[in-house]
Amino acid sequence: MKSKSLILSAMLIAMPSALMAQQNIQKAFDALLKQKQVIKVTAHHDMEKDPETGVKKGQADVYDFTLPAGNPWRQLVLDIEDAIYKDSENAYSVSSSENNKGVNYVTLVVGDGSSESVAIGKIPGSKYMYACFLDKKDPAKQYRYAYAVEWAEGEDGIKGRIATTYGTTQKYREQSENGKKRIKSSTITINRNPLSKDQIFEMIGNNNTSGLVFNLDSVVFAANNSSQWLSHFSTFSSLYSKCLSEHKMTSANIFASNIYNLCKKADVLDEDEKKIVISEILRLRDATADEYSKSLLVLSIKKLQQ
C-alpha cells in the first residue's frame, strides 16, 4: 500500500502544473473528445518555442465539434462549464456570456499577441465561457493559460468549440521591460492591428449585422501622453453614444467598460483635461438608462477624481 502511494505521488509530481491547476477542465475536454462514435471534430494546433532555449512562448489547441442534439450529448458541454466553475478558484479571470445575434465575440491571445488569436463566441446563438490561469511554472507571471468553450444547440445538433491557448497576460503586454506603457500608436490597437475611429464605426455598422467586442485579453491601451489618451477617450465616447442612439446596449456596455479601464490609467492627464473628460462622462451618464453602464461611468469619474 505504501509503495502504491509513493508511485501515485511521483505521478502527481510529474504531471504538468497547468494540468494540476485546471484538471477538471482538462478532464471535461477529454470526455467530450472521446465520443468518437458520434462527434465530428476539426482540430487546429499551433506551438511556438524560443529557438535558443526551447521554452514555450505560445500555443493554441482548438477543436470545432458537432454533436447530436439533446442528452446525454448536451451534458458533455454542460460538464465543461461546470468544470470551469470548479477550477475557477485558481483563475485570475473568468467570463461567460451569450451571443444571441451572432455578432459579439471575444478573442484569446496566443503568444505575445502578434500571431492570430482564437475567437470564442462567433457561432450565432452560442453561449460561451472562458477562464485564464497564470502559468505556475513562470516565476515572472508573464504567461497564462486560457480555457474556453462555446456551443449552440439547434435542429442539426450541437455545434461548438473548445480551446486552450497559451500566451502573455494583458498586464504584461501593457508594460515594456522597464515597466512603462508600450507606445503603439495614436489609434486603438487590437491584436497589433491599428484601427482608426472610422474603421471601428464601419465594423459596427448601422444595421447591427456585424459587431465588435473589445476583449481585455487582447486589447492594448496605448497612451503615453494626454493627446493619445484623449484620442482613445474620444473614440470610445463616440462609439458609446452611437450605440445608445441605436439601442445596442450590449455593445454600449462594452464601450462603457472600455471607458472605465481607460480612466484607471489617466495619469497622463492634467487637472483641466480631467475636468473636460468628467464633463463628457456626465453627459453620457445622463443619457444612459442601463444601470450597468451608468455604474461604470460613475466609477470612471471616481477614478479621474482620485
mmCIF file of C-alpha atoms in Angstrom:
data_model
loop_
_atom_site.group_PDB
_atom_site.id
_atom_site.type_symbol
_atom_site.label_atom_id
_atom_site.label_comp_id
_atom_site.label_asym_id
_atom_site.label_seq_id
_atom_site.Cartn_x
_atom_site.Cartn_y
_atom_site.Cartn_z
ATOM 1 C CA MET A 1 0.000 0.000 0.000
ATOM 2 C CA LYS A 2 2.838 2.331 0.875
ATOM 3 C CA SER A 3 4.576 1.644 -2.428
ATOM 4 C CA LYS A 4 1.379 2.455 -4.346
ATOM 5 C CA SER A 5 1.100 5.759 -2.524
ATOM 6 C CA LEU A 6 4.691 6.589 -3.407
ATOM 7 C CA ILE A 7 4.055 5.753 -7.060
ATOM 8 C CA LEU A 8 0.914 7.905 -7.117
ATOM 9 C CA SER A 9 2.776 10.788 -5.509
ATOM 10 C CA ALA A 10 5.536 10.517 -8.095
ATOM 11 C CA MET A 11 2.960 10.569 -10.903
ATOM 12 C CA LEU A 12 1.300 13.678 -9.490
ATOM 13 C CA ILE A 13 4.641 15.442 -9.159
ATOM 14 C CA ALA A 14 5.468 14.587 -12.760
ATOM 15 C CA MET A 15 2.176 15.994 -14.088
ATOM 16 C CA PRO A 16 2.360 19.464 -15.675
ATOM 17 C CA SER A 17 1.414 22.259 -13.295
ATOM 18 C CA ALA A 18 -1.182 23.598 -15.715
ATOM 19 C CA LEU A 19 -2.992 20.262 -15.702
ATOM 20 C CA MET A 20 -2.886 20.113 -11.895
ATOM 21 C CA ALA A 21 -4.422 23.579 -11.608
ATOM 22 C CA GLN A 22 -7.084 23.026 -14.268
ATOM 23 C CA GLN A 23 -7.555 19.271 -14.032
ATOM 24 C CA ASN A 24 -11.368 19.424 -14.001
ATOM 25 C CA ILE A 25 -11.405 21.410 -17.237
ATOM 26 C CA GLN A 26 -8.949 19.076 -18.963
ATOM 27 C CA LYS A 27 -10.929 16.017 -17.888
ATOM 28 C CA ALA A 28 -14.146 17.529 -19.232
ATOM 29 C CA PHE A 29 -12.424 18.402 -22.528
ATOM 30 C CA ASP A 30 -11.136 14.830 -22.824
ATOM 31 C CA ALA A 31 -14.562 13.348 -22.020
ATOM 32 C CA LEU A 32 -16.124 15.249 -24.918
ATOM 33 C CA LEU A 33 -13.379 14.420 -27.414
ATOM 34 C CA LYS A 34 -13.556 10.703 -26.538
ATOM 35 C CA GLN A 35 -17.063 10.421 -28.034
ATOM 36 C CA LYS A 36 -15.584 9.298 -31.332
ATOM 37 C CA GLN A 37 -18.665 7.337 -32.371
ATOM 38 C CA VAL A 38 -20.859 10.443 -32.583
ATOM 39 C CA ILE A 39 -18.650 13.540 -32.557
ATOM 40 C CA LYS A 40 -17.347 15.316 -35.641
ATOM 41 C CA VAL A 41 -14.188 17.288 -34.889
ATOM 42 C CA THR A 42 -11.931 19.671 -36.769
ATOM 43 C CA ALA A 43 -8.732 20.281 -34.828
ATOM 44 C CA HIS A 44 -6.183 23.079 -35.134
ATOM 45 C CA HIS A 45 -2.878 23.158 -33.230
ATOM 46 C CA ASP A 46 -0.106 25.754 -33.042
ATOM 47 C CA MET A 47 3.071 25.775 -30.952
ATOM 48 C CA GLU A 48 5.769 28.442 -30.690
ATOM 49 C CA LYS A 49 9.039 27.976 -28.780
ATOM 50 C CA ASP A 50 12.093 30.088 -28.201
ATOM 51 C CA PRO A 51 14.587 28.721 -30.780
ATOM 52 C CA GLU A 52 17.521 29.046 -28.363
ATOM 53 C CA THR A 53 16.043 27.780 -25.089
ATOM 54 C CA GLY A 54 13.177 25.610 -26.330
ATOM 55 C CA VAL A 55 10.865 27.309 -23.803
ATOM 56 C CA LYS A 56 7.247 27.512 -24.905
ATOM 57 C CA LYS A 57 6.145 31.020 -25.880
ATOM 58 C CA GLY A 58 2.773 30.376 -27.456
ATOM 59 C CA GLN A 59 0.284 27.578 -28.011
ATOM 60 C CA ALA A 60 -3.228 27.064 -29.360
ATOM 61 C CA ASP A 61 -5.279 23.874 -29.363
ATOM 62 C CA VAL A 62 -8.688 24.429 -30.934
ATOM 63 C CA TYR A 63 -11.427 21.861 -31.577
ATOM 64 C CA ASP A 64 -14.555 22.714 -33.559
ATOM 65 C CA PHE A 65 -17.120 19.983 -32.940
ATOM 66 C CA THR A 66 -20.619 18.806 -33.794
ATOM 67 C CA LEU A 67 -22.650 16.521 -31.533
ATOM 68 C CA PRO A 68 -26.203 15.129 -31.758
ATOM 69 C CA ALA A 69 -28.849 17.284 -30.104
ATOM 70 C CA GLY A 70 -30.213 16.536 -26.656
ATOM 71 C CA ASN A 71 -28.858 14.495 -23.774
ATOM 72 C CA PRO A 72 -26.504 12.864 -22.998
ATOM 73 C CA TRP A 73 -24.512 14.917 -25.517
ATOM 74 C CA ARG A 74 -25.649 18.277 -24.197
ATOM 75 C CA GLN A 75 -24.463 17.223 -20.768
ATOM 76 C CA LEU A 76 -20.909 16.833 -22.067
ATOM 77 C CA VAL A 77 -20.815 20.554 -22.806
ATOM 78 C CA LEU A 78 -22.549 21.484 -19.567
ATOM 79 C CA ASP A 79 -19.910 19.431 -17.761
ATOM 80 C CA ILE A 80 -17.214 21.647 -19.302
ATOM 81 C CA GLU A 81 -18.952 24.757 -17.997
ATOM 82 C CA ASP A 82 -19.223 23.141 -14.580
ATOM 83 C CA ALA A 83 -15.534 22.218 -14.700
ATOM 84 C CA ILE A 84 -14.579 25.833 -15.411
ATOM 85 C CA TYR A 85 -16.554 26.884 -12.350
ATOM 86 C CA LYS A 86 -14.860 24.215 -10.261
ATOM 87 C CA ASP A 87 -11.362 25.275 -11.333
ATOM 88 C CA SER A 88 -12.147 28.993 -11.258
ATOM 89 C CA GLU A 89 -10.799 29.315 -7.710
ATOM 90 C CA ASN A 90 -7.315 29.265 -9.238
ATOM 91 C CA ALA A 91 -8.207 31.578 -12.131
ATOM 92 C CA TYR A 92 -7.483 35.292 -12.262
ATOM 93 C CA SER A 93 -10.205 35.936 -14.838
ATOM 94 C CA VAL A 94 -13.471 34.136 -15.610
ATOM 95 C CA SER A 95 -16.151 35.320 -18.014
ATOM 96 C CA SER A 96 -19.334 33.962 -19.568
ATOM 97 C CA SER A 97 -21.848 35.429 -21.980
ATOM 98 C CA GLU A 98 -24.357 34.698 -24.732
ATOM 99 C CA ASN A 99 -24.357 35.699 -28.368
ATOM 100 C CA ASN A 100 -27.999 35.853 -29.361
ATOM 101 C CA LYS A 101 -27.387 37.697 -32.632
ATOM 102 C CA GLY A 102 -24.112 36.110 -33.657
ATOM 103 C CA VAL A 103 -22.129 39.351 -33.599
ATOM 104 C CA ASN A 104 -20.449 39.623 -30.204
ATOM 105 C CA TYR A 105 -17.362 37.575 -29.513
ATOM 106 C CA VAL A 106 -14.045 37.645 -27.668
ATOM 107 C CA THR A 107 -10.541 36.726 -28.765
ATOM 108 C CA LEU A 108 -7.929 34.896 -26.717
ATOM 109 C CA VAL A 109 -4.331 35.899 -27.347
ATOM 110 C CA VAL A 110 -1.756 33.326 -28.435
ATOM 111 C CA GLY A 111 1.887 34.042 -27.594
ATOM 112 C CA ASP A 112 2.669 37.753 -27.346
ATOM 113 C CA GLY A 113 -0.355 38.759 -29.404
ATOM 114 C CA SER A 114 1.484 39.115 -32.719
ATOM 115 C CA SER A 115 0.075 35.852 -34.090
ATOM 116 C CA GLU A 116 -3.563 35.075 -34.816
ATOM 117 C CA SER A 117 -5.796 34.959 -31.751
ATOM 118 C CA VAL A 118 -8.560 32.407 -31.123
ATOM 119 C CA ALA A 119 -12.130 33.679 -31.442
ATOM 120 C CA ILE A 120 -14.746 32.480 -28.972
ATOM 121 C CA GLY A 121 -18.435 33.278 -29.404
ATOM 122 C CA LYS A 122 -18.772 33.617 -33.176
ATOM 123 C CA ILE A 123 -21.371 30.844 -33.521
ATOM 124 C CA PRO A 124 -24.800 32.520 -33.827
ATOM 125 C CA GLY A 125 -26.879 31.937 -30.729
ATOM 126 C CA SER A 126 -23.994 30.442 -28.787
ATOM 127 C CA LYS A 127 -23.219 30.518 -25.092
ATOM 128 C CA TYR A 128 -19.581 30.832 -24.198
ATOM 129 C CA MET A 129 -17.284 30.834 -21.199
ATOM 130 C CA TYR A 130 -13.557 31.146 -20.645
ATOM 131 C CA ALA A 131 -11.108 31.313 -17.760
ATOM 132 C CA CYS A 132 -7.488 32.464 -17.551
ATOM 133 C CA PHE A 133 -4.869 30.918 -15.242
ATOM 134 C CA LEU A 134 -1.320 32.043 -14.598
ATOM 135 C CA ASP A 135 1.359 29.555 -15.631
ATOM 136 C CA LYS A 136 2.655 28.268 -12.307
ATOM 137 C CA LYS A 137 5.992 27.413 -13.935
ATOM 138 C CA ASP A 138 6.573 31.037 -14.893
ATOM 139 C CA PRO A 139 8.016 32.882 -11.856
ATOM 140 C CA ALA A 140 7.729 36.222 -13.659
ATOM 141 C CA LYS A 141 3.942 35.728 -14.052
ATOM 142 C CA GLN A 142 4.084 36.844 -17.667
ATOM 143 C CA TYR A 143 2.274 33.877 -19.225
ATOM 144 C CA ARG A 144 -1.169 32.390 -18.771
ATOM 145 C CA TYR A 145 -3.321 29.524 -19.967
ATOM 146 C CA ALA A 146 -6.838 30.301 -21.206
ATOM 147 C CA TYR A 147 -9.544 27.628 -21.479
ATOM 148 C CA ALA A 148 -12.755 28.285 -23.376
ATOM 149 C CA VAL A 149 -15.957 26.648 -24.558
ATOM 150 C CA GLU A 150 -18.787 27.850 -26.739
ATOM 151 C CA TRP A 151 -21.811 25.969 -28.012
ATOM 152 C CA ALA A 152 -25.214 26.347 -29.602
ATOM 153 C CA GLU A 153 -27.903 23.710 -29.973
ATOM 154 C CA GLY A 154 -30.246 23.516 -32.954
ATOM 155 C CA GLU A 155 -32.179 21.017 -35.027
ATOM 156 C CA ASP A 156 -28.970 19.854 -36.697
ATOM 157 C CA GLY A 157 -27.289 19.123 -33.374
ATOM 158 C CA ILE A 158 -24.873 20.877 -31.062
ATOM 159 C CA LYS A 159 -22.164 22.981 -32.691
ATOM 160 C CA GLY A 160 -19.329 24.254 -30.572
ATOM 161 C CA ARG A 161 -15.695 24.964 -29.934
ATOM 162 C CA ILE A 162 -13.321 24.182 -27.101
ATOM 163 C CA ALA A 163 -9.919 25.819 -26.970
ATOM 164 C CA THR A 164 -6.787 26.132 -24.894
ATOM 165 C CA THR A 165 -4.376 28.981 -25.562
ATOM 166 C CA TYR A 166 -1.055 29.909 -24.001
ATOM 167 C CA GLY A 167 0.232 33.451 -24.157
ATOM 168 C CA THR A 168 1.225 36.554 -22.263
ATOM 169 C CA THR A 169 -1.150 38.236 -19.844
ATOM 170 C CA GLN A 170 -2.778 41.534 -20.654
ATOM 171 C CA LYS A 171 -0.849 43.159 -17.804
ATOM 172 C CA TYR A 172 2.490 42.036 -19.228
ATOM 173 C CA ARG A 173 1.609 43.151 -22.765
ATOM 174 C CA GLU A 174 0.859 46.626 -21.439
ATOM 175 C CA GLN A 175 4.323 47.008 -19.998
ATOM 176 C CA SER A 176 7.728 47.384 -21.557
ATOM 177 C CA GLU A 177 10.826 45.880 -19.964
ATOM 178 C CA ASN A 178 11.300 48.991 -17.799
ATOM 179 C CA GLY A 179 7.724 48.896 -16.565
ATOM 180 C CA LYS A 180 6.405 51.730 -18.697
ATOM 181 C CA LYS A 181 3.423 51.579 -21.024
ATOM 182 C CA ARG A 182 4.119 50.401 -24.531
ATOM 183 C CA ILE A 183 3.929 53.041 -27.220
ATOM 184 C CA LYS A 184 1.881 51.567 -30.004
ATOM 185 C CA SER A 185 0.085 54.330 -31.920
ATOM 186 C CA SER A 186 -2.451 57.077 -31.558
ATOM 187 C CA THR A 187 -5.199 54.683 -32.607
ATOM 188 C CA ILE A 188 -6.772 51.753 -30.798
ATOM 189 C CA THR A 189 -4.775 48.587 -31.344
ATOM 190 C CA ILE A 190 -6.434 45.180 -31.452
ATOM 191 C CA ASN A 191 -4.171 42.162 -31.813
ATOM 192 C CA ARG A 192 -1.465 44.562 -33.042
ATOM 193 C CA ASN A 193 -3.671 45.848 -35.856
ATOM 194 C CA PRO A 194 -4.208 49.626 -35.519
ATOM 195 C CA LEU A 195 -7.798 50.746 -36.150
ATOM 196 C CA SER A 196 -8.953 54.302 -36.654
ATOM 197 C CA LYS A 197 -12.266 55.581 -35.332
ATOM 198 C CA ASP A 198 -13.797 55.422 -38.828
ATOM 199 C CA GLN A 199 -12.713 51.792 -39.227
ATOM 200 C CA ILE A 200 -14.335 50.863 -35.928
ATOM 201 C CA PHE A 201 -17.573 52.625 -36.899
ATOM 202 C CA GLU A 202 -17.530 50.671 -40.145
ATOM 203 C CA MET A 203 -17.057 47.389 -38.267
ATOM 204 C CA ILE A 204 -20.018 48.131 -36.015
ATOM 205 C CA GLY A 205 -22.205 49.042 -38.963
ATOM 206 C CA ASN A 206 -25.582 50.736 -38.997
ATOM 207 C CA ASN A 207 -27.816 47.678 -39.234
ATOM 208 C CA ASN A 208 -26.441 45.538 -36.396
ATOM 209 C CA THR A 209 -25.381 42.779 -38.783
ATOM 210 C CA SER A 210 -21.797 42.993 -37.609
ATOM 211 C CA GLY A 211 -20.296 43.748 -34.254
ATOM 212 C CA LEU A 212 -17.133 44.397 -32.355
ATOM 213 C CA VAL A 213 -16.196 43.401 -28.857
ATOM 214 C CA PHE A 214 -13.076 44.741 -27.172
ATOM 215 C CA ASN A 215 -11.813 41.833 -25.116
ATOM 216 C CA LEU A 216 -9.480 42.803 -22.270
ATOM 217 C CA ASP A 217 -7.345 39.772 -23.053
ATOM 218 C CA SER A 218 -6.402 41.104 -26.467
ATOM 219 C CA VAL A 219 -6.618 44.899 -26.366
ATOM 220 C CA VAL A 220 -3.665 47.147 -25.622
ATOM 221 C CA PHE A 221 -4.471 50.660 -24.464
ATOM 222 C CA ALA A 222 -1.531 52.729 -25.648
ATOM 223 C CA ALA A 223 -1.338 56.234 -24.197
ATOM 224 C CA ASN A 224 1.976 57.719 -23.175
ATOM 225 C CA ASN A 225 0.702 61.298 -23.403
ATOM 226 C CA SER A 226 -2.545 63.205 -22.962
ATOM 227 C CA SER A 227 -3.100 63.596 -26.696
ATOM 228 C CA GLN A 228 -3.200 59.835 -27.249
ATOM 229 C CA TRP A 229 -5.306 59.292 -24.133
ATOM 230 C CA LEU A 230 -7.872 61.874 -25.202
ATOM 231 C CA SER A 231 -7.930 60.413 -28.699
ATOM 232 C CA HIS A 232 -8.820 56.994 -27.248
ATOM 233 C CA PHE A 233 -11.452 58.521 -24.993
ATOM 234 C CA SER A 234 -12.997 60.461 -27.862
ATOM 235 C CA THR A 235 -13.286 57.243 -29.849
ATOM 236 C CA PHE A 236 -14.899 55.283 -27.006
ATOM 237 C CA SER A 237 -17.225 58.166 -26.157
ATOM 238 C CA SER A 238 -18.375 58.477 -29.774
ATOM 239 C CA LEU A 239 -18.875 54.725 -30.072
ATOM 240 C CA TYR A 240 -20.814 54.640 -26.807
ATOM 241 C CA SER A 241 -23.092 57.486 -27.942
ATOM 242 C CA LYS A 242 -23.654 55.738 -31.273
ATOM 243 C CA CYS A 243 -24.644 52.506 -29.517
ATOM 244 C CA LEU A 244 -27.061 54.399 -27.260
ATOM 245 C CA SER A 245 -28.737 56.101 -30.223
ATOM 246 C CA GLU A 246 -29.136 52.741 -31.984
ATOM 247 C CA HIS A 247 -30.258 50.949 -28.788
ATOM 248 C CA LYS A 248 -27.358 48.489 -28.939
ATOM 249 C CA MET A 249 -26.931 48.093 -25.212
ATOM 250 C CA THR A 250 -24.721 45.017 -25.388
ATOM 251 C CA SER A 251 -22.120 46.985 -27.339
ATOM 252 C CA ALA A 252 -22.740 50.091 -25.203
ATOM 253 C CA ASN A 253 -21.891 48.117 -22.076
ATOM 254 C CA ILE A 254 -18.616 47.056 -23.665
ATOM 255 C CA PHE A 255 -17.607 50.626 -24.523
ATOM 256 C CA ALA A 256 -18.596 51.767 -21.025
ATOM 257 C CA SER A 257 -16.192 49.133 -19.733
ATOM 258 C CA ASN A 258 -13.500 50.439 -22.105
ATOM 259 C CA ILE A 259 -14.024 53.981 -20.798
ATOM 260 C CA TYR A 260 -13.707 52.732 -17.224
ATOM 261 C CA ASN A 261 -10.477 50.840 -17.933
ATOM 262 C CA LEU A 262 -9.071 53.874 -19.724
ATOM 263 C CA CYS A 263 -9.915 56.110 -16.761
ATOM 264 C CA LYS A 264 -7.969 53.795 -14.467
ATOM 265 C CA LYS A 265 -4.875 54.855 -16.444
ATOM 266 C CA ALA A 266 -5.392 58.622 -16.556
ATOM 267 C CA ASP A 267 -2.077 59.682 -15.011
ATOM 268 C CA VAL A 268 -1.061 61.398 -18.252
ATOM 269 C CA LEU A 269 -3.894 63.959 -17.925
ATOM 270 C CA ASP A 270 -3.620 67.247 -16.090
ATOM 271 C CA GLU A 271 -6.433 68.579 -13.894
ATOM 272 C CA ASP A 272 -8.033 70.720 -16.611
ATOM 273 C CA GLU A 273 -8.066 67.792 -19.025
ATOM 274 C CA LYS A 274 -9.650 65.570 -16.388
ATOM 275 C CA LYS A 275 -12.398 68.162 -15.860
ATOM 276 C CA ILE A 276 -13.199 68.107 -19.583
ATOM 277 C CA VAL A 277 -13.352 64.297 -19.577
ATOM 278 C CA ILE A 278 -15.545 64.239 -16.461
ATOM 279 C CA SER A 279 -17.948 66.688 -18.098
ATOM 280 C CA GLU A 280 -18.273 64.391 -21.122
ATOM 281 C CA ILE A 281 -18.779 61.301 -18.951
ATOM 282 C CA LEU A 282 -21.513 63.126 -17.007
ATOM 283 C CA ARG A 283 -23.243 63.818 -20.322
ATOM 284 C CA LEU A 284 -23.038 60.134 -21.233
ATOM 285 C CA ARG A 285 -24.267 59.117 -17.781
ATOM 286 C CA ASP A 286 -27.318 61.394 -18.005
ATOM 287 C CA ALA A 287 -28.208 59.868 -21.383
ATOM 288 C CA THR A 288 -27.939 56.311 -20.046
ATOM 289 C CA ALA A 289 -30.849 54.287 -18.660
ATOM 290 C CA ASP A 290 -28.962 50.995 -18.306
ATOM 291 C CA GLU A 291 -27.826 50.633 -14.681
ATOM 292 C CA TYR A 292 -24.731 48.581 -15.502
ATOM 293 C CA SER A 293 -23.306 51.126 -17.935
ATOM 294 C CA LYS A 294 -24.288 54.006 -15.670
ATOM 295 C CA SER A 295 -22.433 52.400 -12.756
ATOM 296 C CA LEU A 296 -19.286 52.019 -14.865
ATOM 297 C CA LEU A 297 -19.457 55.677 -15.880
ATOM 298 C CA VAL A 298 -19.817 56.733 -12.240
ATOM 299 C CA LEU A 299 -16.792 54.612 -11.334
ATOM 300 C CA SER A 300 -14.892 56.216 -14.221
ATOM 301 C CA ILE A 301 -15.493 59.653 -12.728
ATOM 302 C CA LYS A 302 -14.306 58.461 -9.323
ATOM 303 C CA LYS A 303 -11.072 57.185 -10.870
ATOM 304 C CA LEU A 304 -10.454 60.551 -12.513
ATOM 305 C CA GLN A 305 -11.056 62.344 -9.227
ATOM 306 C CA GLN A 306 -8.569 60.243 -7.259
#
